[in-house]
Amino acid sequence: MNPRIACMAAAFLLASVAVPTAHAAGWIDQRSVIAVHGDATAGAAKATTCVACHGPNGNAIIPAFPKLAGQRAEYLAGELHKAKLGSRPDSPMTALAAPLTDEDIANLATYFASQARTPSTLPPADSAVLSRGESLYLHGDPARGVPPCQGCHGSDANGPADGAGHLRAWPALRGQNGDYVVQRLKNYRDGKLMDSSNDFVMHGVAQSLDDGSIQAIASWLASLPPGAP
């Protein structure tokens, strides 16, 4: 699919997303996103607690934790605001995000977005798995109702290159830790992440993915060398 067409399709899907009745309150509407302009120096000073899980400069060493380095600032800010909602008391991020001010969040997001993402040090999956993951990411699987991931995350997995500002709230996935992507997609599929309009979209998308498809997509993304944020 042409990246521009895929991006437009994703924008239409986001604009028309219906809010599930069970989540009619206490969710963040990401159909309109304000650009994040924080202080990276202040964010670096605030990030000393974050390195325990997310590694130096936001490059998580443990595959189960996400790399924050080189991520889109608007996405990172959105995730911190969602953590502050407190809808997931079992997540360590709930308590960590609770005392953060809007300024803290903007500074942290700006700092991590400015850092360079490092490549994975784990051996890649076998070629058949990587090939399947690439195909699902770029083309989806129409027969099973799987849309191409590039529609929201860009043909190069660095996020959509153009379009409306709200698309900045969709994350770059290139070079992301595979174990984290696997668990994240399963949580979306199981309805465990329902704190924003973007989450509602991902819940619908992930329901069409079986475990093998999730693993293939995550493995391919993890195998990619990091690109420019």
Coordinates of N, CA and C in Angstrom, one line a residue:
M1 N 0.8 -1.2 0.0 CA 0.0 0.0 0.0 C 0.9 1.2 0.0
N2 N 0.5 2.2 -0.8 CA 1.2 3.5 -0.8 C 1.2 4.1 0.6
P3 N 2.4 4.5 1.2 CA 2.4 5.1 2.5 C 1.5 6.2 2.8
R4 N 1.3 7.1 1.8 CA 0.4 8.2 2.0 C -1.0 7.8 2.1
I5 N -1.4 6.8 1.2 CA -2.8 6.3 1.3 C -3.0 5.6 2.7
A6 N -2.0 4.8 3.1 CA -2.1 4.1 4.4 C -2.2 5.1 5.5
C7 N -1.5 6.2 5.4 CA -1.5 7.2 6.5 C -2.9 7.9 6.5
M8 N -3.4 8.2 5.3 CA -4.7 8.8 5.3 C -5.8 7.9 5.8
A9 N -5.7 6.6 5.5 CA -6.6 5.6 6.0 C -6.6 5.6 7.5
A10 N -5.4 5.6 8.1 CA -5.2 5.6 9.5 C -5.8 6.8 10.2
A11 N -5.6 8.0 9.5 CA -6.2 9.2 10.0 C -7.7 9.2 10.1
F12 N -8.3 8.6 9.0 CA -9.7 8.5 8.9 C -10.2 7.6 10.0
L13 N -9.5 6.4 10.3 CA -9.9 5.5 11.3 C -9.8 6.2 12.7
L14 N -8.8 6.9 12.9 CA -8.7 7.6 14.2 C -9.8 8.6 14.4
A15 N -10.0 9.4 13.3 CA -11.1 10.4 13.4 C -12.4 9.9 13.7
S16 N -12.7 8.7 13.2 CA -14.0 8.1 13.3 C -14.2 7.1 14.4
V17 N -13.1 6.9 15.2 CA -13.2 5.9 16.3 C -14.3 6.1 17.2
A18 N -15.0 5.1 17.6 CA -16.1 5.2 18.6 C -15.5 4.8 20.0
V19 N -16.0 5.6 21.0 CA -15.5 5.3 22.3 C -16.3 4.2 22.9
P20 N -15.7 3.1 23.4 CA -16.4 2.0 24.0 C -17.2 2.5 25.2
T21 N -18.4 2.0 25.4 CA -19.2 2.5 26.5 C -18.5 2.3 27.9
A22 N -17.8 1.2 28.0 CA -17.1 1.0 29.3 C -16.0 2.0 29.6
H23 N -15.6 2.7 28.6 CA -14.5 3.7 28.8 C -15.0 5.1 28.4
A24 N -16.2 5.4 28.6 CA -16.8 6.7 28.2 C -16.2 7.8 29.0
A25 N -15.6 7.5 30.2 CA -15.0 8.5 31.0 C -13.6 8.1 31.4
G26 N -12.7 9.1 31.7 CA -11.4 8.8 32.2 C -10.5 8.3 31.1
W27 N -10.6 8.8 29.9 CA -9.7 8.5 28.8 C -9.3 9.8 28.1
I28 N -8.1 9.7 27.4 CA -7.6 10.8 26.7 C -7.9 10.8 25.2
D29 N -8.4 11.9 24.7 CA -8.7 12.0 23.3 C -7.5 12.5 22.5
Q30 N -6.9 11.6 21.8 CA -5.7 11.9 21.0 C -6.0 12.2 19.5
R31 N -7.2 12.5 19.2 CA -7.6 12.9 17.9 C -7.1 14.3 17.6
S32 N -6.7 15.0 18.7 CA -6.1 16.3 18.6 C -4.9 16.4 19.6
V33 N -3.7 16.6 19.1 CA -2.5 16.6 19.9 C -1.7 17.9 19.8
I34 N -1.3 18.4 20.9 CA -0.5 19.6 20.9 C 0.9 19.3 20.9
A35 N 1.7 20.0 20.0 CA 3.1 19.7 19.9 C 3.8 19.9 21.2
V36 N 4.8 19.0 21.5 CA 5.5 19.1 22.8 C 6.8 19.8 22.6
H37 N 7.0 20.9 23.4 CA 8.3 21.6 23.3 C 8.8 21.8 24.8
G38 N 9.6 20.8 25.2 CA 10.1 20.9 26.6 C 11.5 21.3 26.7
D39 N 12.1 21.2 27.9 CA 13.5 21.5 28.1 C 14.2 20.2 28.3
A40 N 15.0 19.8 27.4 CA 15.7 18.5 27.4 C 16.7 18.4 28.6
T41 N 17.3 19.5 29.0 CA 18.2 19.5 30.1 C 17.5 19.3 31.4
A42 N 16.4 19.9 31.6 CA 15.6 19.7 32.8 C 15.0 18.2 32.7
G43 N 14.7 17.7 31.5 CA 14.2 16.4 31.4 C 15.3 15.4 31.8
A44 N 16.5 15.6 31.4 CA 17.6 14.7 31.8 C 17.8 14.6 33.3
A45 N 17.7 15.8 34.0 CA 17.8 15.8 35.4 C 16.7 15.0 36.1
K46 N 15.5 15.1 35.5 CA 14.3 14.4 36.0 C 14.3 12.9 35.7
A47 N 15.1 12.5 34.7 CA 15.1 11.1 34.2 C 15.9 10.1 35.0
T48 N 16.5 10.5 36.1 CA 17.4 9.6 36.8 C 16.7 8.4 37.3
T49 N 15.5 8.5 37.6 CA 14.7 7.3 38.1 C 14.4 6.4 36.9
C50 N 14.2 7.0 35.7 CA 13.8 6.2 34.6 C 14.8 5.1 34.1
V51 N 16.1 5.4 34.4 CA 17.1 4.5 33.8 C 17.1 3.1 34.4
A52 N 16.5 3.0 35.6 CA 16.4 1.7 36.2 C 15.8 0.6 35.3
C53 N 14.7 1.1 34.6 CA 14.0 0.2 33.7 C 14.3 0.4 32.2
H54 N 14.5 1.7 31.9 CA 14.6 2.1 30.5 C 16.1 2.3 30.0
G55 N 17.0 2.1 30.9 CA 18.4 2.1 30.5 C 19.0 3.5 30.4
P56 N 20.3 3.6 30.3 CA 21.0 4.9 30.1 C 20.5 5.6 28.8
N57 N 20.1 6.8 28.9 CA 19.6 7.6 27.7 C 18.4 7.0 27.1
G58 N 17.7 6.2 27.8 CA 16.4 5.6 27.3 C 16.6 4.4 26.4
N59 N 17.7 3.8 26.5 CA 17.9 2.5 25.7 C 17.8 1.3 26.6
A60 N 16.6 0.8 26.8 CA 16.4 -0.3 27.7 C 17.2 -1.5 27.3
I61 N 17.9 -2.1 28.2 CA 18.7 -3.3 28.0 C 17.9 -4.5 28.1
I62 N 17.0 -4.5 29.1 CA 16.1 -5.7 29.3 C 15.0 -5.6 28.2
P63 N 14.9 -6.7 27.4 CA 13.9 -6.7 26.2 C 12.5 -6.5 26.6
A64 N 12.1 -6.7 27.8 CA 10.7 -6.6 28.2 C 10.3 -5.1 28.4
F65 N 11.3 -4.2 28.5 CA 11.0 -2.8 28.7 C 11.2 -2.0 27.4
P66 N 10.4 -1.0 27.2 CA 10.6 -0.2 25.9 C 11.8 0.7 25.9
K67 N 12.3 0.9 24.7 CA 13.3 1.9 24.5 C 12.6 3.2 24.3
L68 N 13.0 4.2 25.0 CA 12.4 5.5 24.9 C 13.2 6.5 24.0
A69 N 14.5 6.1 23.9 CA 15.4 7.0 23.1 C 14.9 7.1 21.6
G70 N 14.9 8.3 21.1 CA 14.5 8.5 19.7 C 13.0 8.4 19.5
Q71 N 12.2 8.2 20.5 CA 10.8 8.1 20.4 C 10.2 9.5 20.2
R72 N 9.0 9.5 19.6 CA 8.3 10.8 19.4 C 7.9 11.4 20.7
A73 N 8.2 12.7 20.9 CA 7.9 13.4 22.1 C 6.4 13.4 22.4
E74 N 5.6 13.6 21.4 CA 4.1 13.6 21.6 C 3.6 12.2 22.1
Y75 N 4.2 11.2 21.6 CA 3.8 9.8 22.0 C 4.2 9.6 23.5
L76 N 5.5 10.0 23.8 CA 6.0 9.8 25.2 C 5.1 10.6 26.2
A77 N 4.8 11.8 25.8 CA 4.0 12.7 26.7 C 2.6 12.1 26.9
G78 N 2.1 11.5 25.8 CA 0.8 10.9 25.9 C 0.8 9.7 26.8
E79 N 1.8 8.9 26.7 CA 1.9 7.7 27.6 C 2.0 8.1 29.1
L80 N 2.8 9.1 29.4 CA 2.9 9.6 30.8 C 1.6 10.1 31.3
H81 N 0.9 10.9 30.4 CA -0.4 11.4 30.8 C -1.4 10.2 31.1
K82 N -1.3 9.2 30.2 CA -2.2 8.0 30.4 C -1.9 7.3 31.7
A83 N -0.6 7.2 32.1 CA -0.2 6.6 33.3 C -0.7 7.3 34.5
K84 N -0.8 8.7 34.4 CA -1.4 9.5 35.5 C -2.9 9.2 35.7
L85 N -3.5 8.7 34.7 CA -5.0 8.4 34.9 C -5.2 7.4 36.1
G86 N -4.2 6.6 36.3 CA -4.3 5.6 37.4 C -5.2 4.4 37.2
S87 N -5.5 4.2 35.9 CA -6.4 3.0 35.6 C -5.7 1.7 35.6
R88 N -4.4 1.7 35.8 CA -3.6 0.5 35.9 C -2.8 0.5 37.1
P89 N -3.4 0.2 38.3 CA -2.7 0.3 39.6 C -1.6 -0.7 39.7
D90 N -1.7 -1.8 38.9 CA -0.6 -2.8 38.9 C 0.6 -2.4 38.2
S91 N 0.6 -1.3 37.4 CA 1.7 -0.9 36.7 C 2.6 0.0 37.5
P92 N 3.9 -0.2 37.5 CA 4.8 0.7 38.3 C 4.8 2.1 37.7
M93 N 4.4 2.3 36.5 CA 4.4 3.6 35.9 C 3.3 4.5 36.5
T94 N 2.2 3.9 37.1 CA 1.1 4.7 37.7 C 1.7 5.5 38.8
A95 N 2.4 4.9 39.8 CA 2.9 5.6 40.9 C 4.0 6.6 40.5
L96 N 4.8 6.2 39.5 CA 5.9 7.1 39.1 C 5.4 8.3 38.4
A97 N 4.3 8.2 37.6 CA 3.8 9.3 36.9 C 2.9 10.2 37.7
A98 N 2.4 9.7 38.8 CA 1.4 10.5 39.6 C 1.9 11.9 40.0
P99 N 3.2 12.0 40.5 CA 3.6 13.4 40.9 C 4.1 14.3 39.8
L100 N 4.1 13.8 38.6 CA 4.7 14.6 37.5 C 3.7 15.7 37.1
T101 N 4.3 16.9 36.9 CA 3.5 18.0 36.4 C 3.5 18.0 34.8
D102 N 2.6 18.8 34.2 CA 2.6 18.9 32.8 C 4.0 19.3 32.2
E103 N 4.7 20.2 33.0 CA 6.0 20.7 32.6 C 7.0 19.5 32.7
D104 N 6.9 18.7 33.8 CA 7.8 17.6 33.9 C 7.7 16.6 32.7
I105 N 6.4 16.4 32.4 CA 6.1 15.4 31.3 C 6.7 15.9 30.0
A106 N 6.5 17.2 29.7 CA 7.0 17.8 28.4 C 8.6 17.7 28.4
N107 N 9.2 18.0 29.6 CA 10.6 18.0 29.6 C 11.2 16.5 29.5
L108 N 10.6 15.6 30.1 CA 11.0 14.2 30.0 C 10.8 13.7 28.5
A109 N 9.7 14.0 28.0 CA 9.4 13.6 26.6 C 10.4 14.2 25.6
T110 N 10.7 15.5 25.8 CA 11.7 16.1 24.9 C 13.1 15.5 25.1
Y111 N 13.5 15.3 26.3 CA 14.8 14.7 26.5 C 14.9 13.3 25.9
F112 N 14.0 12.4 26.1 CA 14.2 11.1 25.5 C 14.0 11.1 24.0
A113 N 13.2 12.0 23.5 CA 13.1 12.1 22.1 C 14.4 12.6 21.4
S114 N 15.2 13.3 22.1 CA 16.4 13.8 21.6 C 17.6 12.8 21.6
Q115 N 17.4 11.7 22.3 CA 18.5 10.7 22.4 C 18.5 9.7 21.2
A116 N 19.7 9.2 21.0 CA 19.8 8.3 19.8 C 19.5 6.9 20.3
R117 N 18.7 6.2 19.5 CA 18.3 4.8 19.8 C 19.4 3.9 19.4
T118 N 19.8 2.9 20.2 CA 20.9 2.0 19.9 C 20.3 0.7 19.3
P119 N 21.0 0.0 18.4 CA 20.5 -1.2 17.9 C 20.4 -2.4 18.9
S120 N 19.6 -3.3 18.5 CA 19.5 -4.5 19.4 C 20.7 -5.3 19.4
T121 N 21.1 -5.9 20.5 CA 22.2 -6.8 20.6 C 21.8 -8.3 20.6
L122 N 20.5 -8.5 20.5 CA 20.1 -9.9 20.5 C 20.1 -10.5 19.0
P123 N 20.4 -11.8 18.9 CA 20.4 -12.3 17.5 C 19.0 -12.2 16.9
P124 N 18.9 -12.0 15.6 CA 17.5 -11.8 15.0 C 16.9 -13.2 14.9
A125 N 15.6 -13.2 14.7 CA 14.8 -14.4 14.4 C 15.2 -15.0 13.0
D126 N 14.7 -16.2 12.8 CA 15.0 -16.8 11.5 C 14.3 -16.0 10.3
S127 N 14.8 -16.2 9.1 CA 14.4 -15.4 8.0 C 13.0 -15.5 7.7
A128 N 12.4 -16.7 7.9 CA 10.9 -16.9 7.6 C 10.1 -16.0 8.5
V129 N 10.4 -16.0 9.8 CA 9.7 -15.1 10.7 C 9.8 -13.7 10.4
L130 N 11.1 -13.2 10.0 CA 11.3 -11.8 9.7 C 10.5 -11.5 8.4
S131 N 10.5 -12.4 7.4 CA 9.8 -12.1 6.2 C 8.3 -12.0 6.4
R132 N 7.8 -12.8 7.3 CA 6.3 -12.7 7.6 C 6.0 -11.4 8.3
G133 N 6.9 -11.0 9.3 CA 6.7 -9.8 10.0 C 6.7 -8.6 9.1
E134 N 7.7 -8.6 8.2 CA 7.8 -7.4 7.2 C 6.5 -7.3 6.4
S135 N 6.1 -8.5 5.9 CA 4.9 -8.5 5.1 C 3.6 -8.0 5.8
L136 N 3.5 -8.4 7.0 CA 2.3 -8.0 7.9 C 2.4 -6.5 8.1
Y137 N 3.6 -6.0 8.5 CA 3.8 -4.6 8.8 C 3.5 -3.7 7.6
L138 N 4.0 -4.1 6.4 CA 3.9 -3.3 5.2 C 2.5 -3.4 4.5
H139 N 2.0 -4.7 4.5 CA 0.9 -5.0 3.6 C -0.4 -5.5 4.4
G140 N -0.2 -5.9 5.7 CA -1.2 -6.5 6.4 C -1.6 -7.8 5.9
D141 N -2.8 -8.3 6.2 CA -3.3 -9.6 5.7 C -4.8 -9.4 5.5
P142 N -5.2 -8.9 4.3 CA -6.6 -8.6 4.1 C -7.6 -9.7 4.3
A143 N -7.1 -11.0 4.0 CA -8.0 -12.1 4.2 C -8.4 -12.3 5.7
R144 N -7.6 -11.8 6.6 CA -7.8 -12.0 8.0 C -8.2 -10.7 8.7
G145 N -8.4 -9.6 7.9 CA -8.7 -8.4 8.4 C -7.6 -7.6 9.1
V146 N -6.4 -8.0 8.8 CA -5.2 -7.3 9.4 C -4.8 -6.1 8.6
P147 N -4.8 -4.9 9.1 CA -4.4 -3.7 8.3 C -2.9 -3.6 8.4
P148 N -2.3 -2.9 7.4 CA -0.8 -2.7 7.4 C -0.4 -1.8 8.6
C149 N 0.6 -2.1 9.3 CA 1.0 -1.3 10.5 C 1.5 0.1 10.0
Q150 N 2.0 0.1 8.8 CA 2.7 1.3 8.3 C 1.7 2.5 8.2
G151 N 0.4 2.2 8.2 CA -0.6 3.2 8.1 C -0.5 4.2 9.2
C152 N -0.2 3.8 10.4 CA 0.0 4.7 11.6 C 1.4 4.8 12.0
H153 N 2.3 3.9 11.6 CA 3.7 3.9 12.2 C 4.7 4.2 11.1
G154 N 4.3 4.5 9.9 CA 5.2 4.8 8.8 C 5.8 3.7 8.1
S155 N 6.1 3.9 6.8 CA 6.6 2.8 6.0 C 8.0 2.3 6.4
D156 N 8.7 3.3 7.1 CA 10.1 2.9 7.6 C 10.0 2.6 9.1
A157 N 8.8 2.6 9.7 CA 8.6 2.3 11.1 C 9.1 3.4 12.0
N158 N 9.3 4.6 11.5 CA 9.7 5.8 12.3 C 8.5 6.7 12.5
G159 N 7.3 6.2 12.3 CA 6.1 7.0 12.4 C 5.8 7.7 11.1
P160 N 4.5 8.1 10.9 CA 4.1 8.8 9.6 C 4.9 10.0 9.4
A161 N 5.4 10.2 8.1 CA 6.3 11.3 7.8 C 5.5 12.6 7.6
D162 N 4.3 12.5 7.3 CA 3.5 13.7 7.1 C 2.1 13.5 7.6
G163 N 1.2 14.5 7.4 CA -0.1 14.4 7.9 C -0.5 15.3 9.0
A164 N -1.7 15.2 9.6 CA -2.1 16.0 10.7 C -1.3 15.8 11.9
G165 N -1.3 16.8 12.8 CA -0.5 16.8 14.0 C -0.8 15.7 14.9
H166 N -2.0 15.2 14.9 CA -2.3 14.1 15.8 C -1.6 12.8 15.5
L167 N -1.0 12.7 14.3 CA -0.3 11.5 14.0 C 1.0 11.4 14.7
R168 N 1.5 12.6 15.3 CA 2.7 12.6 16.1 C 2.5 11.7 17.3
A169 N 1.3 11.4 17.7 CA 1.0 10.6 18.9 C 1.2 9.1 18.7
W170 N 1.4 8.8 17.4 CA 1.7 7.3 17.1 C 3.2 7.1 17.2
P171 N 3.6 6.0 17.9 CA 5.0 5.8 18.1 C 5.8 5.3 16.9
A172 N 7.1 5.7 17.0 CA 8.1 5.1 16.1 C 8.4 3.7 16.7
L173 N 8.4 2.7 15.8 CA 8.6 1.3 16.3 C 9.9 0.7 15.8
R174 N 10.6 1.4 15.0 CA 11.9 0.8 14.4 C 12.9 0.6 15.5
G175 N 13.4 -0.7 15.5 CA 14.4 -1.0 16.5 C 13.9 -1.2 17.9
Q176 N 12.6 -1.2 18.1 CA 12.1 -1.3 19.5 C 12.3 -2.8 20.0
N177 N 12.4 -2.9 21.3 CA 12.6 -4.2 21.9 C 11.5 -5.2 21.6
G178 N 11.8 -6.3 21.1 CA 10.8 -7.3 20.6 C 9.9 -7.8 21.7
D179 N 10.4 -8.2 22.8 CA 9.6 -8.7 23.9 C 8.5 -7.7 24.4
Y180 N 9.0 -6.4 24.4 CA 8.0 -5.3 24.8 C 6.9 -5.2 23.8
V181 N 7.2 -5.2 22.5 CA 6.2 -5.1 21.4 C 5.2 -6.3 21.5
V182 N 5.7 -7.5 21.7 CA 4.9 -8.7 21.9 C 3.8 -8.5 23.0
Q183 N 4.3 -8.1 24.2 CA 3.4 -7.9 25.3 C 2.5 -6.8 25.1
R184 N 2.9 -5.7 24.5 CA 2.1 -4.6 24.3 C 0.9 -4.9 23.3
L185 N 1.2 -5.6 22.2 CA 0.2 -6.0 21.3 C -0.8 -7.0 22.0
K186 N -0.3 -7.9 22.8 CA -1.2 -8.8 23.5 C -2.1 -8.1 24.5
N187 N -1.5 -7.1 25.1 CA -2.3 -6.3 26.1 C -3.4 -5.5 25.3
Y188 N -3.1 -5.0 24.1 CA -4.1 -4.3 23.3 C -5.2 -5.3 22.9
R189 N -4.8 -6.5 22.5 CA -5.7 -7.5 22.0 C -6.7 -7.9 23.1
D190 N -6.1 -8.0 24.4 CA -6.9 -8.5 25.5 C -7.7 -7.3 26.2
G191 N -7.6 -6.1 25.6 CA -8.4 -5.0 26.2 C -7.8 -4.5 27.5
K192 N -6.5 -4.7 27.8 CA -5.9 -4.2 29.0 C -5.4 -2.8 28.9
L193 N -5.3 -2.3 27.7 CA -4.9 -0.9 27.5 C -6.0 -0.1 26.8
M194 N -6.7 0.6 27.5 CA -7.9 1.3 27.0 C -8.0 2.7 27.6
D195 N -6.9 3.5 27.5 CA -6.9 4.8 28.2 C -6.9 6.0 27.2
S196 N -7.0 5.7 25.9 CA -7.1 6.8 24.9 C -7.7 6.4 23.7
S197 N -8.1 7.4 22.8 CA -8.7 7.0 21.5 C -7.7 6.2 20.7
N198 N -6.4 6.4 20.8 CA -5.4 5.6 20.1 C -5.5 4.1 20.6
D199 N -5.6 4.0 21.9 CA -5.7 2.6 22.4 C -6.9 1.9 21.9
F200 N -8.1 2.6 21.7 CA -9.3 2.0 21.2 C -9.0 1.4 19.8
V201 N -8.3 2.2 19.0 CA -7.9 1.8 17.6 C -7.0 0.6 17.7
M202 N -6.0 0.6 18.5 CA -5.1 -0.6 18.6 C -5.8 -1.8 19.1
H203 N -6.8 -1.6 20.0 CA -7.5 -2.8 20.5 C -8.2 -3.5 19.3
G204 N -8.8 -2.7 18.4 CA -9.5 -3.3 17.3 C -8.5 -4.0 16.3
V205 N -7.3 -3.3 16.1 CA -6.3 -3.9 15.2 C -5.8 -5.2 15.8
A206 N -5.4 -5.2 17.1 CA -4.7 -6.3 17.7 C -5.6 -7.5 17.8
Q207 N -7.0 -7.3 17.8 CA -7.9 -8.5 17.8 C -7.8 -9.4 16.6
S208 N -7.2 -8.8 15.5 CA -7.1 -9.7 14.3 C -5.7 -10.4 14.3
L209 N -4.9 -10.2 15.3 CA -3.6 -10.8 15.3 C -3.5 -12.0 16.2
D210 N -3.0 -13.1 15.7 CA -2.7 -14.3 16.5 C -1.3 -14.2 17.1
D211 N -0.9 -15.1 18.0 CA 0.4 -15.0 18.6 C 1.5 -15.0 17.7
G212 N 1.4 -15.9 16.6 CA 2.5 -16.0 15.6 C 2.7 -14.7 14.9
S213 N 1.6 -14.1 14.5 CA 1.7 -12.8 13.8 C 2.3 -11.7 14.7
I214 N 1.9 -11.7 15.9 CA 2.5 -10.7 16.8 C 4.0 -10.9 17.0
Q215 N 4.4 -12.1 17.2 CA 5.8 -12.4 17.3 C 6.6 -12.1 16.1
A216 N 6.0 -12.3 14.9 CA 6.7 -12.0 13.6 C 6.9 -10.5 13.5
I217 N 5.8 -9.7 13.7 CA 5.9 -8.3 13.6 C 6.9 -7.7 14.6
A218 N 6.9 -8.2 15.8 CA 7.8 -7.7 16.8 C 9.3 -8.1 16.5
S219 N 9.5 -9.3 16.0 CA 10.8 -9.7 15.6 C 11.4 -8.9 14.5
W220 N 10.6 -8.6 13.5 CA 11.0 -7.8 12.4 C 11.4 -6.4 12.8
L221 N 10.5 -5.8 13.6 CA 10.8 -4.4 14.1 C 12.1 -4.4 14.9
A222 N 12.3 -5.4 15.8 CA 13.5 -5.4 16.6 C 14.8 -5.6 15.8
S223 N 14.6 -6.2 14.6 CA 15.8 -6.5 13.8 C 16.3 -5.3 13.0
L224 N 15.4 -4.2 12.9 CA 15.8 -3.1 12.1 C 16.8 -2.2 12.8
P225 N 17.8 -1.7 12.1 CA 18.7 -0.7 12.7 C 18.0 0.6 12.9
P226 N 18.2 1.2 14.1 CA 17.5 2.5 14.4 C 17.7 3.5 13.3
G227 N 16.7 4.3 13.1 CA 16.7 5.3 12.1 C 16.7 6.7 12.8
A228 N 16.8 7.8 12.1 CA 16.7 9.1 12.7 C 15.3 9.3 13.2
P229 N 15.2 9.9 14.5 CA 13.9 10.1 15.1 C 13.2 11.2 14.3

